[in-house]
Amino acid sequence: MFVEKKKPAERAKEQLETYEGEPSRNPFVEERYEIVEGVRYDFLTAPVVSHQRILAAMFRAMDRICSNDGILLFAPIDVYLDENNRFQPDLVYIAHDNASILTEQRIEGAPDLVAEILSPSTSSNDKIRKKRQYERHGVQEYWIADPTHRTVDQFVSRGGKFELHETYGLGDTLTSPLFGCVEIDMNELFANAAPAD
């Protein structure tokens, strides 16, 4: 009598991608990423301690002097400028008359003031691509803080274009031509920054 051997059942293959083509997600890990000029950049590591201490000092100073005039938020918070530009800046300030851009999930539109603290993995985007998009979408003032050199470059929008208004270093007081409440002591801001080489 002839008995036909049955083929072993094929094993199901584990699907590594979602139907949309994005990598499968761990439901227990919150993803952090930005989309800059259509390219996704994942945050693979957390910011270093000195970065966070500068951010805390900047937030405390701004909160103390500007909270009556607007809303101050710090990372992680999503800023949606358009489909190709979704950022997570370190600090944002939104004047009360611009508060309609704030939703429960994210900021939808250009904050009045944005600050980024440079780190090796993000500095190219912060200084070039993100700066270009903040300018294009109407951010009025943009600060780039450099922890290594303990400086802040302050760009102000004039006629829709960013101009370098001032570079502040130790011993200076950062003020703003647009937001009268701003007054930040650079020595206090960088008191906990890692020393420059």
Coordinates of C-alpha atoms in Angstrom, one line a residue:
M1 CA 0.0 0.0 0.0
F2 CA 1.3 3.4 -1.0
V3 CA 1.1 6.2 1.5
E4 CA 1.7 9.7 0.3
K5 CA 4.0 11.7 2.6
K6 CA 2.6 15.0 3.6
K7 CA 4.9 18.0 3.3
P8 CA 5.6 19.7 6.6
A9 CA 3.6 22.8 7.0
E10 CA 5.4 25.9 6.0
R11 CA 6.4 28.1 8.9
A12 CA 5.0 31.6 8.9
K13 CA 7.7 34.1 8.4
E14 CA 8.0 37.0 10.9
Q15 CA 7.0 40.2 9.3
L16 CA 9.7 42.8 9.9
E17 CA 7.9 45.7 8.3
T18 CA 4.5 47.2 8.5
Y19 CA 2.3 47.5 5.4
E20 CA 3.3 51.1 5.1
G21 CA 6.9 50.1 4.7
E22 CA 8.1 51.4 8.1
P23 CA 10.1 49.2 10.5
S24 CA 7.9 47.4 13.0
R25 CA 7.6 49.3 16.3
N26 CA 8.0 48.2 19.9
P27 CA 4.8 49.4 21.6
F28 CA 6.8 49.9 24.9
V29 CA 9.4 52.3 23.4
E30 CA 8.4 55.8 22.5
E31 CA 10.1 56.8 19.2
R32 CA 11.8 60.1 18.8
Y33 CA 12.7 61.4 15.4
E34 CA 12.6 64.5 13.2
I35 CA 11.8 64.8 9.5
V36 CA 14.0 67.5 8.0
E37 CA 13.5 68.4 4.4
G38 CA 11.8 65.1 3.8
V39 CA 14.5 62.9 5.5
R40 CA 13.8 61.1 8.7
Y41 CA 16.5 61.4 11.5
D42 CA 16.1 59.1 14.5
F43 CA 17.3 60.1 17.9
L44 CA 19.3 57.1 18.8
T45 CA 20.7 58.4 22.0
A46 CA 19.6 60.8 24.7
P47 CA 21.2 64.2 25.0
V48 CA 24.2 64.4 27.3
V49 CA 24.0 65.9 30.8
S50 CA 25.5 69.3 29.9
H51 CA 23.0 69.7 27.1
Q52 CA 20.2 69.1 29.4
R53 CA 21.6 71.4 32.1
I54 CA 21.9 74.3 29.5
L55 CA 18.3 73.6 28.4
A56 CA 17.1 73.7 32.0
A57 CA 18.9 77.0 32.6
M58 CA 17.5 78.5 29.4
F59 CA 14.0 77.4 30.3
R60 CA 14.2 78.7 33.9
A61 CA 15.5 82.1 32.7
M62 CA 12.8 82.4 30.0
D63 CA 10.0 81.1 32.2
R64 CA 11.0 83.6 34.9
I65 CA 10.9 86.6 32.6
C66 CA 8.6 85.8 29.6
S67 CA 5.9 83.5 30.9
N68 CA 3.4 86.4 31.2
D69 CA 3.8 87.2 27.5
G70 CA 3.6 83.8 26.0
I71 CA 3.9 80.0 26.2
L72 CA 7.3 78.3 26.7
L73 CA 7.8 74.6 26.0
F74 CA 10.9 72.4 25.8
A75 CA 11.8 69.1 24.1
P76 CA 10.4 66.7 23.4
I77 CA 7.6 68.6 21.7
D78 CA 6.7 68.2 18.0
V79 CA 6.7 71.2 15.7
Y80 CA 4.9 70.5 12.5
L81 CA 5.8 73.0 9.8
D82 CA 4.7 70.9 6.8
E83 CA 4.7 67.2 5.8
N84 CA 8.5 67.3 5.1
N85 CA 9.5 69.2 8.2
R86 CA 8.5 68.0 11.6
F87 CA 11.0 69.0 14.2
Q88 CA 11.6 68.6 18.0
P89 CA 13.5 71.8 18.9
D90 CA 15.0 72.1 22.4
L91 CA 13.0 75.2 23.3
V92 CA 10.1 77.1 21.8
Y93 CA 8.4 80.3 22.7
I94 CA 4.9 81.2 21.4
A95 CA 3.5 84.6 22.0
H96 CA -0.1 84.7 23.3
D97 CA -1.4 86.2 20.1
N98 CA 0.0 83.2 18.2
A99 CA -1.3 80.5 20.6
S100 CA -3.7 79.1 18.0
I101 CA -0.9 77.0 16.6
L102 CA -0.7 75.0 19.8
T103 CA -2.8 71.7 19.9
E104 CA -2.7 69.0 22.6
Q105 CA -0.6 66.8 20.4
R106 CA 1.9 69.2 18.8
I107 CA 2.6 72.7 17.6
E108 CA 1.2 73.2 14.1
G109 CA 2.9 76.2 12.6
A110 CA 5.9 78.5 13.3
P111 CA 6.7 79.3 16.9
D112 CA 7.8 82.9 17.5
L113 CA 11.2 81.9 18.9
V114 CA 13.1 78.7 18.6
A115 CA 16.3 77.6 20.4
E116 CA 18.5 74.7 19.5
I117 CA 21.4 73.5 21.6
L118 CA 24.1 71.9 19.4
S119 CA 25.3 68.4 19.8
P120 CA 27.6 66.4 17.4
S121 CA 24.8 64.4 15.9
T122 CA 22.4 67.3 15.2
S123 CA 24.6 70.4 14.6
S124 CA 24.6 70.2 10.8
N125 CA 20.8 70.1 10.7
D126 CA 20.4 72.8 13.3
K127 CA 22.8 75.2 11.6
I128 CA 21.8 74.6 8.0
R129 CA 18.6 72.6 7.1
K130 CA 16.4 73.4 10.1
K131 CA 17.5 77.0 10.1
R132 CA 16.5 77.2 6.4
Q133 CA 13.1 75.8 7.2
Y134 CA 12.5 77.9 10.3
E135 CA 13.2 80.9 8.2
R136 CA 11.0 79.7 5.3
H137 CA 8.0 79.1 7.6
G138 CA 8.2 82.4 9.5
V139 CA 9.9 81.8 12.8
Q140 CA 10.8 85.3 14.0
E141 CA 13.9 84.6 16.1
Y142 CA 16.2 81.6 16.2
W143 CA 19.0 80.9 18.7
I144 CA 21.7 78.3 18.2
A145 CA 23.5 77.6 21.5
D146 CA 27.0 76.1 21.2
P147 CA 27.9 74.3 24.5
T148 CA 31.6 73.8 23.5
H149 CA 32.3 77.4 22.8
R150 CA 29.7 78.8 25.2
T151 CA 28.1 81.1 22.6
V152 CA 24.6 81.8 21.3
D153 CA 24.1 82.9 17.7
Q154 CA 20.9 85.0 17.6
F155 CA 19.2 85.1 14.2
V156 CA 16.3 87.6 13.7
S157 CA 13.9 87.6 10.7
R158 CA 14.0 90.8 8.7
G159 CA 11.9 90.8 5.5
G160 CA 11.4 87.0 5.8
K161 CA 15.2 86.3 5.9
F162 CA 17.3 85.5 9.0
E163 CA 20.1 87.9 9.7
L164 CA 22.7 87.2 12.4
H165 CA 21.7 89.9 15.0
E166 CA 24.3 89.1 17.6
T167 CA 26.6 86.4 18.9
Y168 CA 26.7 86.3 22.7
G169 CA 29.5 84.8 24.9
L170 CA 30.4 84.6 28.5
G171 CA 30.0 87.9 30.2
D172 CA 27.2 89.0 27.9
T173 CA 23.5 89.3 28.5
L174 CA 21.3 87.9 25.7
T175 CA 18.4 90.3 24.9
S176 CA 16.0 90.4 22.0
P177 CA 15.0 93.1 19.6
L178 CA 11.6 91.4 19.2
F179 CA 10.7 90.2 22.7
G180 CA 11.3 92.8 25.4
C181 CA 11.1 90.3 28.2
V182 CA 14.3 88.4 27.1
E183 CA 17.3 89.0 29.3
I184 CA 19.6 85.9 29.9
D185 CA 23.0 86.0 31.6
M186 CA 25.3 83.9 29.5
N187 CA 27.5 83.0 32.6
E188 CA 24.4 81.5 34.2
L189 CA 23.3 79.8 31.0
F190 CA 26.7 78.0 30.5
A191 CA 27.6 77.5 34.2
N192 CA 27.2 73.8 33.8
A193 CA 28.4 73.3 30.2
A194 CA 31.4 71.0 29.6
P195 CA 34.6 73.1 29.2
A196 CA 35.9 73.9 25.7
D197 CA 39.0 72.0 24.7

